[in-house]
Amino acid sequence: MKTPDFCVAICTAGRAGDMLGRAVGSVFVQEADPKSFEVLVVDNSADDEKGLAVKEALAPWPAVRIVNEPTVGLSFARNRALLESLAEVVVFIDDDARMETGYLKRLGRVFCGSPLPAAAGGPVVVGWDNPQPSWWEPGLNFYANHLNLGDGTKKIAYPQVLYGTNLAVDRKLALELGGFDSTLGRIGEGLLDGEDALLQLCIARQSKRPIIYDSGLIVTHYFAAERLNREYLLKKAFWHGCSRRRVEAGHPGAGSILNPMFCLARSYMRMAFRRNSFHEKLMRQSAWGYIAQALELKSLTKKTG
């Protein structure tokens, strides 16, 4: 039996139905030999009813391999995918995302490059199943996982990072580096992130192989209706700041507490000139999260910008 070139891994906490079906279906319409890839769904729901819903959602695709990861947490699920993959390159997309046609064909060309990439990915486009609220601003797309690092193919380095919803990694190298840090990443309703950024920092500092951004590797990430509210975005911004500090703390030179302090000073100056958009509030919230984590000031965790 031929070993597949790629394993497309989709981790789900039980959000089955149309979203998971869309993610999986987007892989099977790729312009690629079906024998060149496998699809692995990691069920991280830890709930029998949700697990059954996952299986029902995947019924139209019997070729999908389902594995269970009982320890709740996105990093645990992604590490399970690394262990279970039959391929040497694991491509992660989220269960609320869609891989654009031609992705795997283009990824094959990227991983034929020299030197061999350690990781690769590309743009994340924000998709909508529901109308945008009237208060939505273009700058808010960042908090919906929008990513665009320009056109073409290029090597990137921190603070530029690929997002976990569009990230292909060398399986063996990722495992050698310890995989995704389980103290970071979503766990239940928690909003910590940064496990993808930390892995890329480790790759950059412990491997000579490049991390490649290719503008043709496009994934659309859909923003769920229940998250289309200011309260959720404020919480996400704060915990993104906390996560970024945790990522940078173990890598001297990767970042500085001066950056969020400068961001705060600049933002409060804009407030004085009545330039206080919701996007500005989110940037302040993220900065406060970074500072709170750096100083371990739990009293700041309820600050709302």
PDB file of C-alpha atoms in Angstrom:
ATOM      1  CA  MET A   1       0.000   0.000   0.000  1.00  0.00           C
ATOM      2  CA  LYS A   2       1.357   3.402  -1.017  1.00  0.00           C
ATOM      3  CA  THR A   3       2.095   5.757   1.865  1.00  0.00           C
ATOM      4  CA  PRO A   4       0.165   9.005   1.367  1.00  0.00           C
ATOM      5  CA  ASP A   5       2.097  12.206   0.775  1.00  0.00           C
ATOM      6  CA  PHE A   6      -0.117  14.214   3.098  1.00  0.00           C
ATOM      7  CA  CYS A   7      -2.398  13.673   6.057  1.00  0.00           C
ATOM      8  CA  VAL A   8      -5.105  16.316   6.327  1.00  0.00           C
ATOM      9  CA  ALA A   9      -5.949  16.448  10.028  1.00  0.00           C
ATOM     10  CA  ILE A  10      -9.164  18.040  11.266  1.00  0.00           C
ATOM     11  CA  CYS A  11      -9.606  18.247  15.027  1.00  0.00           C
ATOM     12  CA  THR A  12     -13.117  18.674  16.366  1.00  0.00           C
ATOM     13  CA  ALA A  13     -14.575  19.125  19.832  1.00  0.00           C
ATOM     14  CA  GLY A  14     -17.916  17.887  18.597  1.00  0.00           C
ATOM     15  CA  ARG A  15     -19.056  20.709  16.328  1.00  0.00           C
ATOM     16  CA  ALA A  16     -20.334  18.247  13.788  1.00  0.00           C
ATOM     17  CA  GLY A  17     -22.996  18.624  11.129  1.00  0.00           C
ATOM     18  CA  ASP A  18     -22.645  21.030   8.239  1.00  0.00           C
ATOM     19  CA  MET A  19     -19.409  22.691   9.394  1.00  0.00           C
ATOM     20  CA  LEU A  20     -17.404  19.505   9.810  1.00  0.00           C
ATOM     21  CA  GLY A  21     -18.908  18.117   6.615  1.00  0.00           C
ATOM     22  CA  ARG A  22     -17.853  21.229   4.720  1.00  0.00           C
ATOM     23  CA  ALA A  23     -14.286  20.948   6.029  1.00  0.00           C
ATOM     24  CA  VAL A  24     -13.969  17.281   5.115  1.00  0.00           C
ATOM     25  CA  GLY A  25     -15.740  17.693   1.780  1.00  0.00           C
ATOM     26  CA  SER A  26     -13.305  20.426   0.770  1.00  0.00           C
ATOM     27  CA  VAL A  27     -10.458  17.909   0.963  1.00  0.00           C
ATOM     28  CA  PHE A  28     -12.107  15.298  -1.230  1.00  0.00           C
ATOM     29  CA  VAL A  29     -12.657  17.758  -4.097  1.00  0.00           C
ATOM     30  CA  GLN A  30      -8.961  18.583  -4.307  1.00  0.00           C
ATOM     31  CA  GLU A  31      -7.140  18.408  -7.622  1.00  0.00           C
ATOM     32  CA  ALA A  32      -4.971  15.589  -6.331  1.00  0.00           C
ATOM     33  CA  ASP A  33      -4.676  11.843  -6.617  1.00  0.00           C
ATOM     34  CA  PRO A  34      -6.920  10.400  -3.846  1.00  0.00           C
ATOM     35  CA  LYS A  35      -4.114   7.980  -3.020  1.00  0.00           C
ATOM     36  CA  SER A  36      -1.763  10.894  -2.320  1.00  0.00           C
ATOM     37  CA  PHE A  37      -3.537  11.961   0.867  1.00  0.00           C
ATOM     38  CA  GLU A  38      -5.474  10.652   3.827  1.00  0.00           C
ATOM     39  CA  VAL A  39      -8.068  12.481   5.917  1.00  0.00           C
ATOM     40  CA  LEU A  40      -7.857  12.075   9.662  1.00  0.00           C
ATOM     41  CA  VAL A  41     -10.513  13.460  12.011  1.00  0.00           C
ATOM     42  CA  VAL A  42      -9.545  13.638  15.667  1.00  0.00           C
ATOM     43  CA  ASP A  43     -12.629  13.504  17.875  1.00  0.00           C
ATOM     44  CA  ASN A  44     -11.779  15.533  20.963  1.00  0.00           C
ATOM     45  CA  SER A  45     -15.347  15.912  22.206  1.00  0.00           C
ATOM     46  CA  ALA A  46     -15.002  13.610  25.245  1.00  0.00           C
ATOM     47  CA  ASP A  47     -18.767  13.200  24.976  1.00  0.00           C
ATOM     48  CA  ASP A  48     -20.527  10.091  23.651  1.00  0.00           C
ATOM     49  CA  GLU A  49     -23.407  12.060  22.138  1.00  0.00           C
ATOM     50  CA  LYS A  50     -21.095  14.486  20.336  1.00  0.00           C
ATOM     51  CA  GLY A  51     -18.876  11.599  19.257  1.00  0.00           C
ATOM     52  CA  LEU A  52     -21.886   9.930  17.644  1.00  0.00           C
ATOM     53  CA  ALA A  53     -22.735  13.202  15.882  1.00  0.00           C
ATOM     54  CA  VAL A  54     -19.190  13.333  14.494  1.00  0.00           C
ATOM     55  CA  LYS A  55     -19.536   9.833  13.058  1.00  0.00           C
ATOM     56  CA  GLU A  56     -22.914  10.690  11.526  1.00  0.00           C
ATOM     57  CA  ALA A  57     -21.505  13.831   9.922  1.00  0.00           C
ATOM     58  CA  LEU A  58     -18.692  11.808   8.354  1.00  0.00           C
ATOM     59  CA  ALA A  59     -20.912   9.013   7.049  1.00  0.00           C
ATOM     60  CA  PRO A  60     -20.764  10.308   3.417  1.00  0.00           C
ATOM     61  CA  TRP A  61     -16.957   9.894   3.480  1.00  0.00           C
ATOM     62  CA  PRO A  62     -16.150   6.317   4.536  1.00  0.00           C
ATOM     63  CA  ALA A  63     -12.483   6.854   3.663  1.00  0.00           C
ATOM     64  CA  VAL A  64     -12.101   9.255   6.592  1.00  0.00           C
ATOM     65  CA  ARG A  65     -10.231   7.765   9.523  1.00  0.00           C
ATOM     66  CA  ILE A  66     -11.589   8.795  12.923  1.00  0.00           C
ATOM     67  CA  VAL A  67      -9.458   8.609  16.066  1.00  0.00           C
ATOM     68  CA  ASN A  68     -10.349   9.633  19.569  1.00  0.00           C
ATOM     69  CA  GLU A  69      -8.317  11.877  21.847  1.00  0.00           C
ATOM     70  CA  PRO A  70      -9.979  11.754  25.294  1.00  0.00           C
ATOM     71  CA  THR A  71      -7.918  14.551  26.854  1.00  0.00           C
ATOM     72  CA  VAL A  72      -9.754  17.743  26.007  1.00  0.00           C
ATOM     73  CA  GLY A  73      -7.653  20.446  24.386  1.00  0.00           C
ATOM     74  CA  LEU A  74      -6.724  21.441  20.847  1.00  0.00           C
ATOM     75  CA  SER A  75      -3.010  20.822  21.400  1.00  0.00           C
ATOM     76  CA  PHE A  76      -3.717  17.291  22.662  1.00  0.00           C
ATOM     77  CA  ALA A  77      -5.864  16.649  19.571  1.00  0.00           C
ATOM     78  CA  ARG A  78      -3.230  17.982  17.194  1.00  0.00           C
ATOM     79  CA  ASN A  79      -0.524  15.925  18.865  1.00  0.00           C
ATOM     80  CA  ARG A  80      -2.717  12.844  18.479  1.00  0.00           C
ATOM     81  CA  ALA A  81      -2.914  13.610  14.756  1.00  0.00           C
ATOM     82  CA  LEU A  82       0.889  13.780  14.563  1.00  0.00           C
ATOM     83  CA  LEU A  83       1.132  10.373  16.222  1.00  0.00           C
ATOM     84  CA  GLU A  84      -1.589   8.738  14.120  1.00  0.00           C
ATOM     85  CA  SER A  85      -0.666  10.112  10.700  1.00  0.00           C
ATOM     86  CA  LEU A  86       0.457   7.683   8.007  1.00  0.00           C
ATOM     87  CA  ALA A  87       2.087  10.537   6.061  1.00  0.00           C
ATOM     88  CA  GLU A  88       5.216  12.511   6.840  1.00  0.00           C
ATOM     89  CA  VAL A  89       3.515  15.866   6.256  1.00  0.00           C
ATOM     90  CA  VAL A  90       0.444  16.687   8.359  1.00  0.00           C
ATOM     91  CA  VAL A  91      -1.834  19.477   7.163  1.00  0.00           C
ATOM     92  CA  PHE A  92      -4.015  21.023   9.868  1.00  0.00           C
ATOM     93  CA  ILE A  93      -7.272  22.814   9.128  1.00  0.00           C
ATOM     94  CA  ASP A  94     -10.050  23.579  11.625  1.00  0.00           C
ATOM     95  CA  ASP A  95     -13.454  21.951  11.659  1.00  0.00           C
ATOM     96  CA  ASP A  96     -15.011  25.327  10.789  1.00  0.00           C
ATOM     97  CA  ALA A  97     -12.728  25.914   7.795  1.00  0.00           C
ATOM     98  CA  ARG A  98     -12.615  25.011   4.111  1.00  0.00           C
ATOM     99  CA  MET A  99      -9.557  24.108   2.040  1.00  0.00           C
ATOM    100  CA  GLU A 100      -9.641  25.858  -1.342  1.00  0.00           C
ATOM    101  CA  THR A 101      -9.431  23.757  -4.504  1.00  0.00           C
ATOM    102  CA  GLY A 102      -5.858  23.230  -5.664  1.00  0.00           C
ATOM    103  CA  TYR A 103      -4.390  23.445  -2.143  1.00  0.00           C
ATOM    104  CA  LEU A 104      -2.840  19.968  -1.994  1.00  0.00           C
ATOM    105  CA  LYS A 105      -1.499  20.159  -5.540  1.00  0.00           C
ATOM    106  CA  ARG A 106       0.257  23.420  -4.708  1.00  0.00           C
ATOM    107  CA  LEU A 107       1.454  22.115  -1.349  1.00  0.00           C
ATOM    108  CA  GLY A 108       3.092  19.222  -3.165  1.00  0.00           C
ATOM    109  CA  ARG A 109       5.157  21.712  -5.162  1.00  0.00           C
ATOM    110  CA  VAL A 110       6.116  23.619  -2.016  1.00  0.00           C
ATOM    111  CA  PHE A 111       7.376  20.456  -0.315  1.00  0.00           C
ATOM    112  CA  CYS A 112       9.418  19.587  -3.383  1.00  0.00           C
ATOM    113  CA  GLY A 113      11.425  22.762  -2.851  1.00  0.00           C
ATOM    114  CA  SER A 114      15.016  22.948  -1.717  1.00  0.00           C
ATOM    115  CA  PRO A 115      15.791  23.187   1.111  1.00  0.00           C
ATOM    116  CA  LEU A 116      12.902  21.029   2.287  1.00  0.00           C
ATOM    117  CA  PRO A 117      10.437  23.144   4.326  1.00  0.00           C
ATOM    118  CA  ALA A 118       9.808  22.342   7.970  1.00  0.00           C
ATOM    119  CA  ALA A 119       6.348  23.898   7.748  1.00  0.00           C
ATOM    120  CA  ALA A 120       4.190  25.663   5.183  1.00  0.00           C
ATOM    121  CA  GLY A 121       0.865  27.431   4.918  1.00  0.00           C
ATOM    122  CA  GLY A 122      -0.812  30.447   3.445  1.00  0.00           C
ATOM    123  CA  PRO A 123      -3.632  32.973   3.682  1.00  0.00           C
ATOM    124  CA  VAL A 124      -6.666  32.558   5.881  1.00  0.00           C
ATOM    125  CA  VAL A 125      -9.757  34.242   4.430  1.00  0.00           C
ATOM    126  CA  VAL A 126     -12.692  35.090   6.695  1.00  0.00           C
ATOM    127  CA  GLY A 127     -15.898  33.372   5.592  1.00  0.00           C
ATOM    128  CA  TRP A 128     -19.413  34.214   6.718  1.00  0.00           C
ATOM    129  CA  ASP A 129     -22.410  31.947   7.200  1.00  0.00           C
ATOM    130  CA  ASN A 130     -24.320  34.880   8.660  1.00  0.00           C
ATOM    131  CA  PRO A 131     -24.432  38.581   7.764  1.00  0.00           C
ATOM    132  CA  GLN A 132     -21.763  40.739   9.348  1.00  0.00           C
ATOM    133  CA  PRO A 133     -23.134  42.876  12.201  1.00  0.00           C
ATOM    134  CA  SER A 134     -23.511  46.601  11.526  1.00  0.00           C
ATOM    135  CA  TRP A 135     -20.668  47.419  13.934  1.00  0.00           C
ATOM    136  CA  TRP A 136     -18.106  45.191  12.159  1.00  0.00           C
ATOM    137  CA  GLU A 137     -14.989  47.008  10.927  1.00  0.00           C
ATOM    138  CA  PRO A 138     -12.356  45.702   8.462  1.00  0.00           C
ATOM    139  CA  GLY A 139      -9.717  45.753  11.199  1.00  0.00           C
ATOM    140  CA  LEU A 140     -11.714  43.196  13.184  1.00  0.00           C
ATOM    141  CA  ASN A 141     -10.971  40.471  10.634  1.00  0.00           C
ATOM    142  CA  PHE A 142      -7.705  39.815  12.489  1.00  0.00           C
ATOM    143  CA  TYR A 143      -9.752  38.531  15.441  1.00  0.00           C
ATOM    144  CA  ALA A 144     -11.591  36.193  13.047  1.00  0.00           C
ATOM    145  CA  ASN A 145      -8.215  34.606  12.131  1.00  0.00           C
ATOM    146  CA  HIS A 146      -7.644  36.563   8.917  1.00  0.00           C
ATOM    147  CA  LEU A 147      -4.077  36.213   7.624  1.00  0.00           C
ATOM    148  CA  ASN A 148      -2.433  37.727   4.559  1.00  0.00           C
ATOM    149  CA  LEU A 149       1.357  38.055   4.365  1.00  0.00           C
ATOM    150  CA  GLY A 150       1.407  39.181   0.746  1.00  0.00           C
ATOM    151  CA  ASP A 151       1.715  37.543  -2.651  1.00  0.00           C
ATOM    152  CA  GLY A 152       4.043  34.820  -3.832  1.00  0.00           C
ATOM    153  CA  THR A 153       6.165  32.289  -1.978  1.00  0.00           C
ATOM    154  CA  LYS A 154       8.604  33.329   0.727  1.00  0.00           C
ATOM    155  CA  LYS A 155      10.369  32.302   3.902  1.00  0.00           C
ATOM    156  CA  ILE A 156       8.912  33.821   7.054  1.00  0.00           C
ATOM    157  CA  ALA A 157      10.192  34.302  10.584  1.00  0.00           C
ATOM    158  CA  TYR A 158       8.634  35.409  13.860  1.00  0.00           C
ATOM    159  CA  PRO A 159       6.689  37.646  14.472  1.00  0.00           C
ATOM    160  CA  GLN A 160       5.257  36.505  11.151  1.00  0.00           C
ATOM    161  CA  VAL A 161       3.602  33.131  11.771  1.00  0.00           C
ATOM    162  CA  LEU A 162       1.251  30.722  10.059  1.00  0.00           C
ATOM    163  CA  TYR A 163      -2.058  29.972  11.755  1.00  0.00           C
ATOM    164  CA  GLY A 164      -3.038  26.519  12.945  1.00  0.00           C
ATOM    165  CA  THR A 165      -6.115  26.533  10.746  1.00  0.00           C
ATOM    166  CA  ASN A 166      -3.788  26.501   7.724  1.00  0.00           C
ATOM    167  CA  LEU A 167      -0.568  24.817   8.730  1.00  0.00           C
ATOM    168  CA  ALA A 168       1.364  21.909   7.211  1.00  0.00           C
ATOM    169  CA  VAL A 169       4.240  20.523   9.276  1.00  0.00           C
ATOM    170  CA  ASP A 170       6.905  17.883   8.919  1.00  0.00           C
ATOM    171  CA  ARG A 171       5.544  15.200  11.219  1.00  0.00           C
ATOM    172  CA  LYS A 172       8.867  13.762  12.388  1.00  0.00           C
ATOM    173  CA  LEU A 173      10.394  17.155  13.125  1.00  0.00           C
ATOM    174  CA  ALA A 174       7.301  18.367  14.974  1.00  0.00           C
ATOM    175  CA  LEU A 175       7.339  15.284  17.195  1.00  0.00           C
ATOM    176  CA  GLU A 176      11.075  15.660  17.854  1.00  0.00           C
ATOM    177  CA  LEU A 177      10.376  19.192  19.089  1.00  0.00           C
ATOM    178  CA  GLY A 178       7.642  17.986  21.434  1.00  0.00           C
ATOM    179  CA  GLY A 179       4.668  18.778  19.225  1.00  0.00           C
ATOM    180  CA  PHE A 180       2.151  21.434  20.234  1.00  0.00           C
ATOM    181  CA  ASP A 181       2.528  22.756  23.781  1.00  0.00           C
ATOM    182  CA  SER A 182      -0.469  21.465  25.754  1.00  0.00           C
ATOM    183  CA  THR A 183      -0.377  24.453  28.144  1.00  0.00           C
ATOM    184  CA  LEU A 184      -1.427  26.592  25.171  1.00  0.00           C
ATOM    185  CA  GLY A 185      -4.292  26.250  22.712  1.00  0.00           C
ATOM    186  CA  ARG A 186      -8.032  26.049  23.199  1.00  0.00           C
ATOM    187  CA  ILE A 187      -9.305  23.872  26.031  1.00  0.00           C
ATOM    188  CA  GLY A 188     -13.076  23.769  26.291  1.00  0.00           C
ATOM    189  CA  GLU A 189     -14.357  27.326  26.447  1.00  0.00           C
ATOM    190  CA  GLY A 190     -10.891  28.716  27.174  1.00  0.00           C
ATOM    191  CA  LEU A 191      -9.450  31.216  24.712  1.00  0.00           C
ATOM    192  CA  LEU A 192      -5.717  30.643  25.001  1.00  0.00           C
ATOM    193  CA  ASP A 193      -3.933  30.275  21.678  1.00  0.00           C
ATOM    194  CA  GLY A 194      -0.321  30.447  20.492  1.00  0.00           C
ATOM    195  CA  GLU A 195       0.537  26.738  20.337  1.00  0.00           C
ATOM    196  CA  ASP A 196       1.043  27.066  16.586  1.00  0.00           C
ATOM    197  CA  ALA A 197       3.272  30.136  16.947  1.00  0.00           C
ATOM    198  CA  LEU A 198       5.362  28.468  19.651  1.00  0.00           C
ATOM    199  CA  LEU A 199       5.976  25.390  17.510  1.00  0.00           C
ATOM    200  CA  GLN A 200       7.150  27.629  14.675  1.00  0.00           C
ATOM    201  CA  LEU A 201       9.496  29.500  17.010  1.00  0.00           C
ATOM    202  CA  CYS A 202      10.972  26.173  18.104  1.00  0.00           C
ATOM    203  CA  ILE A 203      11.350  25.084  14.484  1.00  0.00           C
ATOM    204  CA  ALA A 204      13.143  28.315  13.604  1.00  0.00           C
ATOM    205  CA  ARG A 205      15.546  28.084  16.533  1.00  0.00           C
ATOM    206  CA  GLN A 206      16.275  24.366  16.475  1.00  0.00           C
ATOM    207  CA  SER A 207      16.129  23.551  12.774  1.00  0.00           C
ATOM    208  CA  LYS A 208      17.838  25.001   9.714  1.00  0.00           C
ATOM    209  CA  ARG A 209      14.838  24.222   7.530  1.00  0.00           C
ATOM    210  CA  PRO A 210      12.598  27.123   6.455  1.00  0.00           C
ATOM    211  CA  ILE A 211       8.970  27.933   7.213  1.00  0.00           C
ATOM    212  CA  ILE A 212       7.258  28.795   3.929  1.00  0.00           C
ATOM    213  CA  TYR A 213       4.314  31.096   3.254  1.00  0.00           C
ATOM    214  CA  ASP A 214       2.655  30.575  -0.126  1.00  0.00           C
ATOM    215  CA  SER A 215      -0.192  32.862  -1.165  1.00  0.00           C
ATOM    216  CA  GLY A 216      -1.766  30.036  -3.177  1.00  0.00           C
ATOM    217  CA  LEU A 217      -2.335  27.864  -0.101  1.00  0.00           C
ATOM    218  CA  ILE A 218      -5.707  29.329   0.813  1.00  0.00           C
ATOM    219  CA  VAL A 219      -8.057  28.258   3.581  1.00  0.00           C
ATOM    220  CA  THR A 220     -11.362  29.967   4.384  1.00  0.00           C
ATOM    221  CA  HIS A 221     -12.210  30.133   8.077  1.00  0.00           C
ATOM    222  CA  TYR A 222     -15.861  30.680   8.986  1.00  0.00           C
ATOM    223  CA  PHE A 223     -16.735  32.885  11.921  1.00  0.00           C
ATOM    224  CA  ALA A 224     -19.446  31.222  14.013  1.00  0.00           C
ATOM    225  CA  ALA A 225     -22.656  33.160  14.719  1.00  0.00           C
ATOM    226  CA  GLU A 226     -22.349  32.702  18.490  1.00  0.00           C
ATOM    227  CA  ARG A 227     -19.028  34.555  18.403  1.00  0.00           C
ATOM    228  CA  LEU A 228     -20.355  37.594  16.570  1.00  0.00           C
ATOM    229  CA  ASN A 229     -20.562  39.801  19.635  1.00  0.00           C
ATOM    230  CA  ARG A 230     -18.325  42.377  21.283  1.00  0.00           C
ATOM    231  CA  GLU A 231     -17.999  40.518  24.573  1.00  0.00           C
ATOM    232  CA  TYR A 232     -16.505  37.449  22.911  1.00  0.00           C
ATOM    233  CA  LEU A 233     -14.055  39.523  20.858  1.00  0.00           C
ATOM    234  CA  LEU A 234     -12.907  41.470  23.921  1.00  0.00           C
ATOM    235  CA  LYS A 235     -12.209  38.218  25.766  1.00  0.00           C
ATOM    236  CA  LYS A 236     -10.433  36.756  22.743  1.00  0.00           C
ATOM    237  CA  ALA A 237      -8.263  39.853  22.374  1.00  0.00           C
ATOM    238  CA  PHE A 238      -7.246  39.762  26.044  1.00  0.00           C
ATOM    239  CA  TRP A 239      -6.325  36.083  25.975  1.00  0.00           C
ATOM    240  CA  HIS A 240      -4.495  36.507  22.684  1.00  0.00           C
ATOM    241  CA  GLY A 241      -2.276  39.027  24.458  1.00  0.00           C
ATOM    242  CA  CYS A 242      -1.737  36.589  27.345  1.00  0.00           C
ATOM    243  CA  SER A 243      -0.913  33.809  24.887  1.00  0.00           C
ATOM    244  CA  ARG A 244       1.566  35.914  22.961  1.00  0.00           C
ATOM    245  CA  ARG A 245       3.446  36.709  26.149  1.00  0.00           C
ATOM    246  CA  ARG A 246       3.580  33.018  27.079  1.00  0.00           C
ATOM    247  CA  VAL A 247       4.963  32.186  23.642  1.00  0.00           C
ATOM    248  CA  GLU A 248       7.628  34.872  23.779  1.00  0.00           C
ATOM    249  CA  ALA A 249       8.629  34.341  27.416  1.00  0.00           C
ATOM    250  CA  GLY A 250      10.595  31.186  26.609  1.00  0.00           C
ATOM    251  CA  HIS A 251      12.356  32.766  23.639  1.00  0.00           C
ATOM    252  CA  PRO A 252      14.403  35.844  24.622  1.00  0.00           C
ATOM    253  CA  GLY A 253      14.468  38.399  21.854  1.00  0.00           C
ATOM    254  CA  ALA A 254      11.174  37.263  20.344  1.00  0.00           C
ATOM    255  CA  GLY A 255       9.246  40.126  21.914  1.00  0.00           C
ATOM    256  CA  SER A 256       9.271  42.823  24.580  1.00  0.00           C
ATOM    257  CA  ILE A 257       6.822  44.240  27.095  1.00  0.00           C
ATOM    258  CA  LEU A 258       7.705  47.643  25.637  1.00  0.00           C
ATOM    259  CA  ASN A 259       5.684  46.818  22.514  1.00  0.00           C
ATOM    260  CA  PRO A 260       2.268  46.537  24.227  1.00  0.00           C
ATOM    261  CA  MET A 261       3.089  49.531  26.443  1.00  0.00           C
ATOM    262  CA  PHE A 262       3.777  51.593  23.316  1.00  0.00           C
ATOM    263  CA  CYS A 263       0.549  50.288  21.785  1.00  0.00           C
ATOM    264  CA  LEU A 264      -1.402  51.404  24.851  1.00  0.00           C
ATOM    265  CA  ALA A 265       0.162  54.861  24.904  1.00  0.00           C
ATOM    266  CA  ARG A 266      -0.554  55.394  21.210  1.00  0.00           C
ATOM    267  CA  SER A 267      -4.126  54.157  21.562  1.00  0.00           C
ATOM    268  CA  TYR A 268      -4.927  56.377  24.540  1.00  0.00           C
ATOM    269  CA  MET A 269      -3.564  59.352  22.603  1.00  0.00           C
ATOM    270  CA  ARG A 270      -6.006  58.531  19.825  1.00  0.00           C
ATOM    271  CA  MET A 271      -8.810  58.470  22.391  1.00  0.00           C
ATOM    272  CA  ALA A 272      -7.954  62.057  23.255  1.00  0.00           C
ATOM    273  CA  PHE A 273      -8.695  62.963  19.645  1.00  0.00           C
ATOM    274  CA  ARG A 274     -11.988  61.002  19.724  1.00  0.00           C
ATOM    275  CA  ARG A 275     -10.585  58.208  17.624  1.00  0.00           C
ATOM    276  CA  ASN A 276     -11.815  55.305  19.708  1.00  0.00           C
ATOM    277  CA  SER A 277     -13.174  52.599  17.428  1.00  0.00           C
ATOM    278  CA  PHE A 278     -13.969  49.109  18.663  1.00  0.00           C
ATOM    279  CA  HIS A 279     -10.832  47.938  16.876  1.00  0.00           C
ATOM    280  CA  GLU A 280      -8.838  50.327  19.091  1.00  0.00           C
ATOM    281  CA  LYS A 281     -10.475  48.807  22.168  1.00  0.00           C
ATOM    282  CA  LEU A 282      -9.459  45.331  21.053  1.00  0.00           C
ATOM    283  CA  MET A 283      -5.843  46.394  20.520  1.00  0.00           C
ATOM    284  CA  ARG A 284      -5.778  47.862  24.031  1.00  0.00           C
ATOM    285  CA  GLN A 285      -7.356  44.719  25.421  1.00  0.00           C
ATOM    286  CA  SER A 286      -4.687  42.566  23.799  1.00  0.00           C
ATOM    287  CA  ALA A 287      -1.955  44.827  25.146  1.00  0.00           C
ATOM    288  CA  TRP A 288      -3.408  44.601  28.667  1.00  0.00           C
ATOM    289  CA  GLY A 289      -3.470  40.821  28.339  1.00  0.00           C
ATOM    290  CA  TYR A 290       0.216  40.758  27.408  1.00  0.00           C
ATOM    291  CA  ILE A 291       1.125  43.016  30.333  1.00  0.00           C
ATOM    292  CA  ALA A 292      -1.050  41.068  32.770  1.00  0.00           C
ATOM    293  CA  GLN A 293       0.658  37.833  31.776  1.00  0.00           C
ATOM    294  CA  ALA A 294       4.114  39.394  31.922  1.00  0.00           C
ATOM    295  CA  LEU A 295       3.491  40.790  35.408  1.00  0.00           C
ATOM    296  CA  GLU A 296       1.093  38.002  36.426  1.00  0.00           C
ATOM    297  CA  LEU A 297      -1.486  40.561  37.484  1.00  0.00           C
ATOM    298  CA  LYS A 298      -4.687  38.561  37.694  1.00  0.00           C
ATOM    299  CA  SER A 299      -6.584  41.717  38.639  1.00  0.00           C
ATOM    300  CA  LEU A 300      -6.253  42.862  35.029  1.00  0.00           C
ATOM    301  CA  THR A 301      -8.067  39.850  33.609  1.00  0.00           C
ATOM    302  CA  LYS A 302     -11.433  41.644  33.807  1.00  0.00           C
ATOM    303  CA  LYS A 303     -10.223  44.849  32.225  1.00  0.00           C
ATOM    304  CA  THR A 304     -12.310  45.744  29.175  1.00  0.00           C
ATOM    305  CA  GLY A 305     -10.133  48.281  27.388  1.00  0.00           C
TER     306      GLY A 305
END
